Amino acid sequence: MNNDLPLTREAILDAAEQVLRRFGPDKTSVVDIAKVLRVSHGTVYRHFASKASLREAVTERWLHKSIAEPLEAIAGNVNGSAVERLKLWLEALIHAKQSFSLQDSEMFAMYAAVTLDTIEMIATHVDCLIEQIARIIRQGMDSAEFKPGQPEVLARSIFIATSRFHHPAHAREWLAETIDADFDAVWNLILLGIE
Amino acid sequence: MNNDLPLTREAILDAAEQVLRRFGPDKTSVVDIAKVLRVSHGTVYRHFASKASLREAVTERWLHKSIAEPLEAIAGNVNGSAVERLKLWLEALIHAKQSFSLQDSEMFAMYAAVTLDTIEMIATHVDCLIEQIARIIRQGMDSAEFKPGQPEVLARSIFIATSRFHHPAHAREWLAETIDADFDAVWNLILLGIE
DNA sequence: CAAATGACAAAATATCAATATTGTCCTTTG
DNA sequence: CAAAGGACAATATTGATATTTTGTCATTTG
């Protein structure tokens, strides 16, 4: 029944993302996704071992293109001070998460659900983000903008210390009026520690 | 049908806590609690406006006696350095939360559920804990152990920056092997900022 | 023969009537 | 008359059953 040429992994992810946005993670079945592709659901299982792995793959791709990639542009930009870049980077991460939780709520719900399973893939994504922070810090240490230290350890500390502002488990708290002031205060604490 | 003398608010909370520990927050009904008290459930409603407010009251009392009160002993002890006391206090908070999540799991589940409703009561409890940190910090600033600053703001930052280790939304992550190393790293970051 | 299908079993989820729970309030009791 | 009881309506939960969904695989198709 499949008209279009070879069914690719990417095409399945596209369809899955589309159905997911329409119905949400709870109401999306593999059959729904196959229907969009005009393919039997058995065919989808030729590309993904399980529904869980499909959900993971969708989330992984979304995290990469919506979070990691845009942040990479900030981390990789060597102009300006490291402090400025670090703050910009953190604010971008936080803004992305908080705005997706409101404006791309089904994909965000998918991501939050996958995060609860504490899957390898999430750890890898987090490591990737921490590595971006570490790069900024390393540069700040090289230019003596920051106190000397271990960039990786410090980067991980900063990521963890700001969890409240970017971890999906805290999404409800992002609506509080004090959220911006709280981030400023935590940022100042971090700054005292690194400069 | 009530034999014992006047039914007090505290007696209801005792019974509620007992039933809650036995059946867990999901399977505990007001009728179950009334049965333990040998009273009709209507009587319970003379003391609490709703089941939700009863759950809140149970959680509030538990948080106070299991968390805030023991920590008060640390915050109030004026011997030793403020740094030591602050670290001891944070470790005690974290240890209490993490150990209750395993060993008093039904009450912890109750607390986690109430926290999701982001109720006034939780905010008050948090303010109370932050005030304890602020007292330690104020003392550290007075003795020039810490850089000068606003104790309340700093205390709030430290509480938030350590959320990962004591907020119930992160309970699953407390099982990770890196959890202690992660706290040490965050503690070092905080220390750099305050000393 | 690689890719897809569709029939199938097992597991999960939806449905809906029966049952239980919540919350109110008028009555009873000490 | 203050405190508790218990009948009651509205809401939520349970449990038995029908339906859907997941995941497999022997067969079909291009």
CSV table of C-alpha atoms (C1' of nucleotides) in Angstrom, one decimal:
chain,number,residue,atom,x,y,z
A,1,MET,CA,0.0,0.0,0.0
A,2,ASN,CA,3.1,2.2,0.3
A,3,ASN,CA,3.3,4.5,-2.8
A,4,ASP,CA,6.3,6.6,-2.0
A,5,LEU,CA,9.8,5.3,-2.3
A,6,PRO,CA,11.8,3.6,0.5
A,7,LEU,CA,10.5,4.2,3.9
A,8,THR,CA,13.3,5.7,5.9
A,9,ARG,CA,13.9,6.0,9.6
A,10,GLU,CA,13.7,9.8,9.2
A,11,ALA,CA,10.3,9.6,7.4
A,12,ILE,CA,9.0,7.6,10.3
A,13,LEU,CA,10.3,10.1,12.8
A,14,ASP,CA,8.7,12.9,10.8
A,15,ALA,CA,5.3,11.1,10.9
A,16,ALA,CA,5.7,10.2,14.5
A,17,GLU,CA,6.4,13.8,15.4
A,18,GLN,CA,3.4,15.0,13.4
A,19,VAL,CA,1.0,12.6,15.0
A,20,LEU,CA,2.5,13.2,18.4
A,21,ARG,CA,2.0,17.0,18.1
A,22,ARG,CA,-1.7,16.3,17.1
A,23,PHE,CA,-2.7,13.7,19.6
A,24,GLY,CA,-0.1,14.0,22.4
A,25,PRO,CA,2.2,11.2,23.7
A,26,ASP,CA,-0.6,9.3,25.5
A,27,LYS,CA,-3.0,9.0,22.6
A,28,THR,CA,-0.5,8.3,19.9
A,29,SER,CA,-0.3,4.6,18.7
A,30,VAL,CA,2.1,3.0,16.3
A,31,VAL,CA,-0.9,2.2,14.1
A,32,ASP,CA,-1.7,6.0,14.0
A,33,ILE,CA,1.8,6.7,12.8
A,34,ALA,CA,1.7,3.9,10.2
A,35,LYS,CA,-1.6,5.2,9.0
A,36,VAL,CA,0.0,8.6,8.2
A,37,LEU,CA,2.8,6.8,6.3
A,38,ARG,CA,0.2,4.7,4.5
A,39,VAL,CA,2.0,1.6,5.6
A,40,SER,CA,1.2,-1.3,7.9
A,41,HIS,CA,2.3,-1.0,11.5
A,42,GLY,CA,4.4,-4.1,11.1
A,43,THR,CA,6.6,-2.1,8.7
A,44,VAL,CA,7.3,0.5,11.4
A,45,TYR,CA,8.6,-2.4,13.6
A,46,ARG,CA,11.2,-3.2,10.9
A,47,HIS,CA,12.8,0.1,11.7
A,48,PHE,CA,12.3,0.4,15.4
A,49,ALA,CA,12.5,-2.5,17.9
A,50,SER,CA,9.7,-1.1,20.1
A,51,LYS,CA,7.4,1.8,20.6
A,52,ALA,CA,9.6,2.9,23.4
A,53,SER,CA,12.6,3.1,21.2
A,54,LEU,CA,10.6,5.1,18.6
A,55,ARG,CA,9.6,7.5,21.3
A,56,GLU,CA,13.2,7.8,22.4
A,57,ALA,CA,14.4,8.4,18.9
A,58,VAL,CA,11.8,11.1,18.3
A,59,THR,CA,12.8,12.8,21.6
A,60,GLU,CA,16.5,12.5,20.8
A,61,ARG,CA,16.1,14.1,17.4
A,62,TRP,CA,13.9,16.9,18.9
A,63,LEU,CA,16.4,17.5,21.7
A,64,HIS,CA,19.2,17.7,19.3
A,65,LYS,CA,17.7,20.1,16.8
A,66,SER,CA,15.7,22.2,19.2
A,67,ILE,CA,18.1,22.4,22.2
A,68,ALA,CA,21.6,21.2,21.5
A,69,GLU,CA,22.1,22.6,18.1
A,70,PRO,CA,21.0,26.2,18.7
A,71,LEU,CA,23.0,26.2,21.9
A,72,GLU,CA,26.1,25.0,20.0
A,73,ALA,CA,25.9,28.3,18.1
A,74,ILE,CA,26.4,30.2,21.3
A,75,ALA,CA,29.0,27.9,22.8
A,76,GLY,CA,31.0,27.9,19.6
A,77,ASN,CA,31.0,31.6,19.1
A,78,VAL,CA,34.5,32.8,20.2
A,79,ASN,CA,33.7,36.5,20.3
A,80,GLY,CA,33.1,38.3,23.5
A,81,SER,CA,33.9,37.3,27.1
A,82,ALA,CA,33.3,33.8,28.5
A,83,VAL,CA,31.2,35.2,31.3
A,84,GLU,CA,28.8,36.8,28.9
A,85,ARG,CA,28.7,33.7,26.7
A,86,LEU,CA,28.1,31.4,29.7
A,87,LYS,CA,25.2,33.6,30.9
A,88,LEU,CA,23.8,33.9,27.4
A,89,TRP,CA,24.1,30.1,27.0
A,90,LEU,CA,22.3,29.4,30.2
A,91,GLU,CA,19.6,31.9,29.5
A,92,ALA,CA,19.1,30.4,26.0
A,93,LEU,CA,18.8,26.9,27.5
A,94,ILE,CA,16.3,28.0,30.1
A,95,HIS,CA,14.3,30.1,27.6
A,96,ALA,CA,14.2,27.2,25.1
A,97,LYS,CA,12.9,24.7,27.7
A,98,GLN,CA,10.4,27.1,29.3
A,99,SER,CA,9.0,28.3,26.0
A,100,PHE,CA,8.7,24.8,24.5
A,101,SER,CA,6.9,23.7,27.7
A,102,LEU,CA,4.2,26.2,26.8
A,103,GLN,CA,4.3,26.4,23.0
A,104,ASP,CA,5.3,22.9,21.9
A,105,SER,CA,3.6,21.2,24.9
A,106,GLU,CA,3.0,17.8,23.3
A,107,MET,CA,6.7,17.3,22.3
A,108,PHE,CA,7.7,18.7,25.7
A,109,ALA,CA,5.4,16.2,27.4
A,110,MET,CA,7.0,13.5,25.3
A,111,TYR,CA,10.4,14.6,26.4
A,112,ALA,CA,9.3,14.8,30.1
A,113,ALA,CA,7.9,11.3,29.9
A,114,VAL,CA,11.1,9.9,28.3
A,115,THR,CA,13.2,11.7,31.0
A,116,LEU,CA,11.3,9.9,33.7
A,117,ASP,CA,12.6,6.6,32.4
A,118,THR,CA,16.1,7.9,33.0
A,119,ILE,CA,17.3,6.5,29.8
A,120,GLU,CA,20.9,6.4,28.5
A,121,MET,CA,19.9,8.8,25.7
A,122,ILE,CA,19.0,11.5,28.2
A,123,ALA,CA,22.3,11.1,30.0
A,124,THR,CA,24.1,11.4,26.6
A,125,HIS,CA,22.2,14.6,25.8
A,126,VAL,CA,23.0,16.1,29.2
A,127,ASP,CA,26.7,15.1,28.8
A,128,CYS,CA,26.6,16.9,25.4
A,129,LEU,CA,25.2,20.1,27.0
A,130,ILE,CA,27.7,19.9,29.9
A,131,GLU,CA,30.5,19.6,27.4
A,132,GLN,CA,29.3,22.8,25.7
A,133,ILE,CA,29.4,24.6,29.1
A,134,ALA,CA,32.9,23.1,29.7
A,135,ARG,CA,34.1,24.5,26.5
A,136,ILE,CA,33.0,28.0,27.4
A,137,ILE,CA,34.6,27.6,30.9
A,138,ARG,CA,37.8,26.2,29.5
A,139,GLN,CA,38.1,29.3,27.4
A,140,GLY,CA,37.4,31.5,30.3
A,141,MET,CA,40.0,29.8,32.3
A,142,ASP,CA,42.6,30.1,29.5
A,143,SER,CA,42.0,33.8,29.3
A,144,ALA,CA,42.2,34.1,33.1
A,145,GLU,CA,38.6,35.4,33.2
A,146,PHE,CA,37.8,32.5,35.5
A,147,LYS,CA,39.7,31.0,38.4
A,148,PRO,CA,41.6,27.9,37.4
A,149,GLY,CA,40.0,24.5,38.0
A,150,GLN,CA,38.5,21.5,36.3
A,151,PRO,CA,36.2,22.7,33.5
A,152,GLU,CA,34.2,19.5,33.2
A,153,VAL,CA,33.5,19.2,37.0
A,154,LEU,CA,32.6,22.9,37.2
A,155,ALA,CA,30.4,22.6,34.1
A,156,ARG,CA,28.5,19.7,35.6
A,157,SER,CA,28.0,21.6,38.9
A,158,ILE,CA,26.6,24.6,37.0
A,159,PHE,CA,24.2,22.5,35.0
A,160,ILE,CA,23.0,20.7,38.2
A,161,ALA,CA,22.8,23.9,40.2
A,162,THR,CA,20.5,25.4,37.5
A,163,SER,CA,18.3,22.3,37.2
A,164,ARG,CA,15.4,24.1,38.8
A,165,PHE,CA,15.2,26.3,35.7
A,166,HIS,CA,15.6,23.7,32.9
A,167,HIS,CA,14.8,20.2,34.2
A,168,PRO,CA,11.3,19.2,33.0
A,169,ALA,CA,10.3,17.9,36.5
A,170,HIS,CA,10.2,21.6,37.5
A,171,ALA,CA,8.1,22.8,34.6
A,172,ARG,CA,5.1,23.7,36.9
A,173,GLU,CA,7.4,26.0,38.9
A,174,TRP,CA,8.4,28.0,35.8
A,175,LEU,CA,5.0,29.8,36.1
A,176,ALA,CA,6.0,31.4,39.4
A,177,GLU,CA,6.5,35.1,39.3
A,178,THR,CA,9.8,34.8,41.2
A,179,ILE,CA,11.4,32.5,38.6
A,180,ASP,CA,13.5,35.2,36.8
A,181,ALA,CA,14.7,36.8,40.1
A,182,ASP,CA,15.6,33.3,41.4
A,183,PHE,CA,17.7,32.6,38.3
A,184,ASP,CA,19.5,36.0,38.7
A,185,ALA,CA,20.3,35.1,42.3
A,186,VAL,CA,21.6,31.7,41.4
A,187,TRP,CA,23.6,33.2,38.5
A,188,ASN,CA,25.2,35.7,40.9
A,189,LEU,CA,26.1,32.8,43.2
A,190,ILE,CA,27.7,31.0,40.4
A,191,LEU,CA,29.5,34.1,39.2
A,192,LEU,CA,31.0,34.7,42.7
A,193,GLY,CA,32.4,31.1,42.5
A,194,ILE,CA,33.9,31.2,39.1
A,195,GLU,CA,35.3,34.8,38.5
B,1,MET,CA,-20.0,5.2,68.7
B,2,ASN,CA,-17.0,7.3,69.8
B,3,ASN,CA,-15.7,5.9,73.2
B,4,ASP,CA,-12.7,8.0,73.8
B,5,LEU,CA,-12.9,11.6,74.9
B,6,PRO,CA,-13.1,14.6,72.6
B,7,LEU,CA,-11.9,14.0,69.1
B,8,THR,CA,-9.0,16.4,68.5
B,9,ARG,CA,-7.4,17.6,65.3
B,10,GLU,CA,-4.2,15.9,66.4
B,11,ALA,CA,-5.9,12.5,67.0
B,12,ILE,CA,-7.2,12.7,63.5
B,13,LEU,CA,-3.8,13.5,62.1
B,14,ASP,CA,-2.3,10.5,64.1
B,15,ALA,CA,-4.9,8.2,62.6
B,16,ALA,CA,-4.5,9.6,59.1
B,17,GLU,CA,-0.7,9.1,59.3
B,18,GLN,CA,-1.2,5.6,60.6
B,19,VAL,CA,-3.6,4.6,57.8
B,20,LEU,CA,-1.5,6.5,55.2
B,21,ARG,CA,1.6,4.5,56.2
B,22,ARG,CA,-0.4,1.2,55.9
B,23,PHE,CA,-2.3,1.8,52.6
B,24,GLY,CA,-0.4,4.7,50.9
B,25,PRO,CA,-1.8,8.0,49.8
B,26,ASP,CA,-3.8,6.6,46.8
B,27,LYS,CA,-5.7,3.9,48.8
B,28,THR,CA,-6.5,5.9,51.9
B,29,SER,CA,-10.1,7.2,52.2
B,30,VAL,CA,-11.6,9.4,54.8
B,31,VAL,CA,-13.8,6.5,55.8
B,32,ASP,CA,-10.7,4.4,56.5
B,33,ILE,CA,-9.4,7.1,58.8
B,34,ALA,CA,-12.7,7.5,60.5
B,35,LYS,CA,-12.9,3.7,61.1
B,36,VAL,CA,-9.6,3.8,63.0
B,37,LEU,CA,-11.0,6.5,65.2
B,38,ARG,CA,-14.3,4.6,65.6
B,39,VAL,CA,-16.1,7.6,64.4
B,40,SER,CA,-18.3,8.4,61.4
B,41,HIS,CA,-16.5,10.1,58.5
B,42,GLY,CA,-18.9,13.1,58.8
B,43,THR,CA,-17.2,13.8,62.1
B,44,VAL,CA,-13.8,14.0,60.4
B,45,TYR,CA,-15.3,16.7,58.2
B,46,ARG,CA,-16.1,18.8,61.3
B,47,HIS,CA,-12.3,19.2,61.7
B,48,PHE,CA,-11.1,19.4,58.1
B,49,ALA,CA,-12.9,21.2,55.3
B,50,SER,CA,-11.9,18.6,52.7
B,51,LYS,CA,-9.8,15.5,52.2
B,52,ALA,CA,-7.2,17.7,50.5
B,53,SER,CA,-6.8,19.9,53.5
B,54,LEU,CA,-6.4,16.8,55.7
B,55,ARG,CA,-3.7,15.6,53.4
B,56,GLU,CA,-2.1,18.9,53.6
B,57,ALA,CA,-2.2,19.0,57.4
B,58,VAL,CA,-0.7,15.6,57.7
B,59,THR,CA,2.1,16.6,55.3
B,60,GLU,CA,2.7,19.9,57.1
B,61,ARG,CA,3.0,18.2,60.5
B,62,TRP,CA,5.3,15.5,59.0
B,63,LEU,CA,7.5,18.1,57.3
B,64,HIS,CA,7.8,20.0,60.5
B,65,LYS,CA,8.7,17.2,62.8
B,66,SER,CA,10.8,15.2,60.4
B,67,ILE,CA,12.6,17.9,58.5
B,68,ALA,CA,12.4,21.4,59.9
B,69,GLU,CA,12.7,20.6,63.6
B,70,PRO,CA,15.8,18.3,63.3
B,71,LEU,CA,17.5,20.9,61.0
B,72,GLU,CA,16.6,23.7,63.5
B,73,ALA,CA,18.9,21.9,66.0
B,74,ILE,CA,21.8,22.3,63.5
B,75,ALA,CA,21.0,25.9,62.4
B,76,GLY,CA,20.6,26.9,66.0
B,77,ASN,CA,23.8,25.5,67.3
B,78,VAL,CA,26.3,28.4,67.6
B,79,ASN,CA,29.4,26.3,68.1
B,80,GLY,CA,31.9,25.8,65.3
B,81,SER,CA,32.3,27.6,62.0
B,82,ALA,CA,29.4,28.7,59.8
B,83,VAL,CA,30.9,26.9,56.8
B,84,GLU,CA,30.9,23.6,58.7
B,85,ARG,CA,27.4,24.2,60.0
B,86,LEU,CA,26.1,25.1,56.5
B,87,LYS,CA,27.5,22.0,55.0
B,88,LEU,CA,26.2,19.9,57.9
B,89,TRP,CA,22.8,21.4,57.5
B,90,LEU,CA,22.6,20.8,53.8
B,91,GLU,CA,23.8,17.2,54.2
B,92,ALA,CA,21.3,16.6,56.9
B,93,LEU,CA,18.5,18.0,54.7
B,94,ILE,CA,19.5,15.9,51.8
B,95,HIS,CA,20.1,12.8,53.9
B,96,ALA,CA,16.7,13.2,55.5
B,97,LYS,CA,14.8,13.6,52.2
B,98,GLN,CA,16.7,10.7,50.5
B,99,SER,CA,16.4,8.4,53.4
B,100,PHE,CA,12.6,9.1,53.9
B,101,SER,CA,12.1,8.5,50.2
B,102,LEU,CA,13.3,4.9,50.8
B,103,GLN,CA,12.3,4.1,54.4
B,104,ASP,CA,9.1,6.1,54.9
B,105,SER,CA,8.0,5.8,51.3
B,106,GLU,CA,4.3,6.2,51.8
B,107,MET,CA,4.6,9.5,53.7
B,108,PHE,CA,7.2,10.6,51.2
B,109,ALA,CA,4.8,9.8,48.4
B,110,MET,CA,2.2,11.8,50.2
B,111,TYR,CA,4.6,14.8,50.5
B,112,ALA,CA,5.6,14.5,46.8
B,113,ALA,CA,1.9,14.5,45.8
B,114,VAL,CA,1.1,17.5,47.9
B,115,THR,CA,4.1,19.3,46.5
B,116,LEU,CA,2.8,18.8,43.0
B,117,ASP,CA,-0.2,21.0,43.9
B,118,THR,CA,2.3,23.7,44.8
B,119,ILE,CA,0.3,24.7,47.8
B,120,GLU,CA,0.9,27.7,50.0
B,121,MET,CA,1.9,25.3,52.8
B,122,ILE,CA,4.9,24.0,50.8
B,123,ALA,CA,6.0,27.6,50.1
B,124,THR,CA,5.9,28.3,53.8
B,125,HIS,CA,7.9,25.3,54.7
B,126,VAL,CA,10.5,26.2,52.1
B,127,ASP,CA,10.6,29.8,53.4
B,128,CYS,CA,11.2,28.3,56.9
B,129,LEU,CA,14.1,26.2,55.7
B,130,ILE,CA,15.6,29.1,53.7
B,131,GLU,CA,15.3,31.2,56.9
B,132,GLN,CA,17.4,28.6,58.7
B,133,ILE,CA,20.1,28.8,56.0
B,134,ALA,CA,19.9,32.6,56.2
B,135,ARG,CA,20.6,32.5,59.9
B,136,ILE,CA,23.7,30.4,59.4
B,137,ILE,CA,24.9,32.7,56.6
B,138,ARG,CA,24.2,35.9,58.6
B,139,GLN,CA,26.4,34.6,61.3
B,140,GLY,CA,29.1,33.6,58.9
B,141,MET,CA,29.0,37.1,57.5
B,142,ASP,CA,29.1,38.7,60.9
B,143,SER,CA,32.2,36.7,61.7
B,144,ALA,CA,33.7,37.6,58.3
B,145,GLU,CA,33.9,33.9,57.5
B,146,PHE,CA,31.7,34.7,54.4
B,147,LYS,CA,31.9,37.6,52.0
B,148,PRO,CA,29.4,40.3,52.9
B,149,GLY,CA,26.0,40.2,51.1
B,150,GLN,CA,22.3,39.7,51.5
B,151,PRO,CA,21.8,36.5,53.6
B,152,GLU,CA,18.2,35.9,52.6
B,153,VAL,CA,18.9,36.1,48.8
B,154,LEU,CA,22.0,34.0,49.1
B,155,ALA,CA,20.2,31.4,51.3
B,156,ARG,CA,17.4,31.2,48.7
B,157,SER,CA,20.0,30.7,45.9
B,158,ILE,CA,21.7,27.9,47.8
B,159,PHE,CA,18.5,26.2,48.5
B,160,ILE,CA,17.5,26.4,44.8
B,161,ALA,CA,20.9,25.4,43.5
B,162,THR,CA,20.8,22.2,45.6
B,163,SER,CA,17.2,21.3,44.5
B,164,ARG,CA,18.4,18.3,42.6
B,165,PHE,CA,19.4,16.7,45.9
B,166,HIS,CA,16.4,17.5,48.1
B,167,HIS,CA,13.3,18.3,45.8
B,168,PRO,CA,11.0,15.3,45.6
B,169,ALA,CA,10.7,15.6,41.8
B,170,HIS,CA,14.3,14.4,41.7
B,171,ALA,CA,13.8,11.4,43.9
B,172,ARG,CA,14.4,8.9,41.1
B,173,GLU,CA,17.8,10.5,40.4
B,174,TRP,CA,18.9,10.0,44.0
B,175,LEU,CA,19.7,6.3,43.2
B,176,ALA,CA,22.4,7.3,40.7
B,177,GLU,CA,25.9,6.4,41.7
B,178,THR,CA,27.2,9.9,41.0
B,179,ILE,CA,24.8,11.6,43.4
B,180,ASP,CA,27.3,12.1,46.2
B,181,ALA,CA,30.1,13.3,43.9
B,182,ASP,CA,27.6,15.6,42.3
B,183,PHE,CA,26.7,17.2,45.6
B,184,ASP,CA,30.4,17.6,46.5
B,185,ALA,CA,30.9,19.4,43.2
B,186,VAL,CA,27.9,21.7,43.7
B,187,TRP,CA,29.0,22.3,47.3
B,188,ASN,CA,32.5,23.3,46.1
B,189,LEU,CA,30.9,25.7,43.7
B,190,ILE,CA,28.8,27.3,46.4
B,191,LEU,CA,31.8,27.5,48.7
B,192,LEU,CA,33.9,29.3,46.1
B,193,GLY,CA,31.0,31.9,45.9
B,194,ILE,CA,30.6,32.5,49.6
B,195,GLU,CA,34.0,32.3,51.3
C,1,DC,C1',15.6,-11.1,-2.0
C,2,DA,C1',14.7,-7.0,0.4
C,3,DA,C1',10.8,-4.7,1.9
C,4,DA,C1',6.2,-4.8,3.2
C,5,DT,C1',2.0,-7.1,4.5
C,6,DG,C1',-1.5,-8.8,7.4
C,7,DA,C1',-3.0,-12.5,10.6
C,8,DC,C1',-2.2,-13.5,15.1
C,9,DA,C1',-1.2,-13.8,20.4
C,10,DA,C1',-0.3,-11.2,24.4
C,11,DA,C1',-0.6,-7.1,26.7
C,12,DA,C1',-2.7,-2.7,27.4
C,13,DT,C1',-6.5,0.3,27.4
C,14,DA,C1',-11.4,1.8,27.0
C,15,DT,C1',-16.0,1.1,28.4
C,16,DC,C1',-19.7,1.2,31.6
C,17,DA,C1',-22.5,-0.5,35.2
C,18,DA,C1',-21.8,-1.5,40.1
C,19,DT,C1',-19.7,0.1,44.1
C,20,DA,C1',-17.2,3.3,47.0
C,21,DT,C1',-16.0,7.9,48.4
C,22,DT,C1',-16.5,12.7,49.2
C,23,DG,C1',-18.8,16.3,51.1
C,24,DT,C1',-23.3,18.3,53.0
C,25,DC,C1',-26.7,18.8,56.2
C,26,DC,C1',-30.4,17.7,59.0
C,27,DT,C1',-31.1,14.6,63.1
C,28,DT,C1',-29.7,12.5,67.3
C,29,DT,C1',-27.3,12.0,71.4
C,30,DG,C1',-25.0,13.1,75.8
D,1,DC,C1',-26.1,23.1,72.6
D,2,DA,C1',-21.9,21.3,71.1
D,3,DA,C1',-20.4,17.1,69.2
D,4,DA,C1',-21.3,13.1,66.6
D,5,DG,C1',-24.2,10.4,63.6
D,6,DG,C1',-25.9,8.9,59.4
D,7,DA,C1',-28.9,9.6,55.3
D,8,DC,C1',-28.1,11.6,51.1
D,9,DA,C1',-26.6,13.5,46.3
D,10,DA,C1',-22.7,14.2,43.5
D,11,DT,C1',-18.4,12.5,42.1
D,12,DA,C1',-14.8,9.1,41.7
D,13,DT,C1',-13.2,4.4,41.6
D,14,DT,C1',-13.5,-0.5,40.7
D,15,DG,C1',-14.0,-4.6,38.1
D,16,DA,C1',-15.7,-7.4,34.4
D,17,DT,C1',-15.6,-7.3,29.6
D,18,DA,C1',-15.0,-5.5,24.9
D,19,DT,C1',-11.8,-3.2,22.1
D,20,DT,C1',-7.3,-1.5,20.8
D,21,DT,C1',-2.5,-1.8,20.7
D,22,DT,C1',1.9,-3.9,20.7
D,23,DG,C1',5.0,-6.9,18.9
D,24,DT,C1',6.0,-11.3,16.0
D,25,DC,C1',6.4,-13.8,12.0
D,26,DA,C1',5.2,-16.7,8.1
D,27,DT,C1',3.7,-15.2,3.7
D,28,DT,C1',3.4,-12.0,-0.2
D,29,DT,C1',4.9,-8.5,-3.4
D,30,DG,C1',7.7,-5.8,-6.6
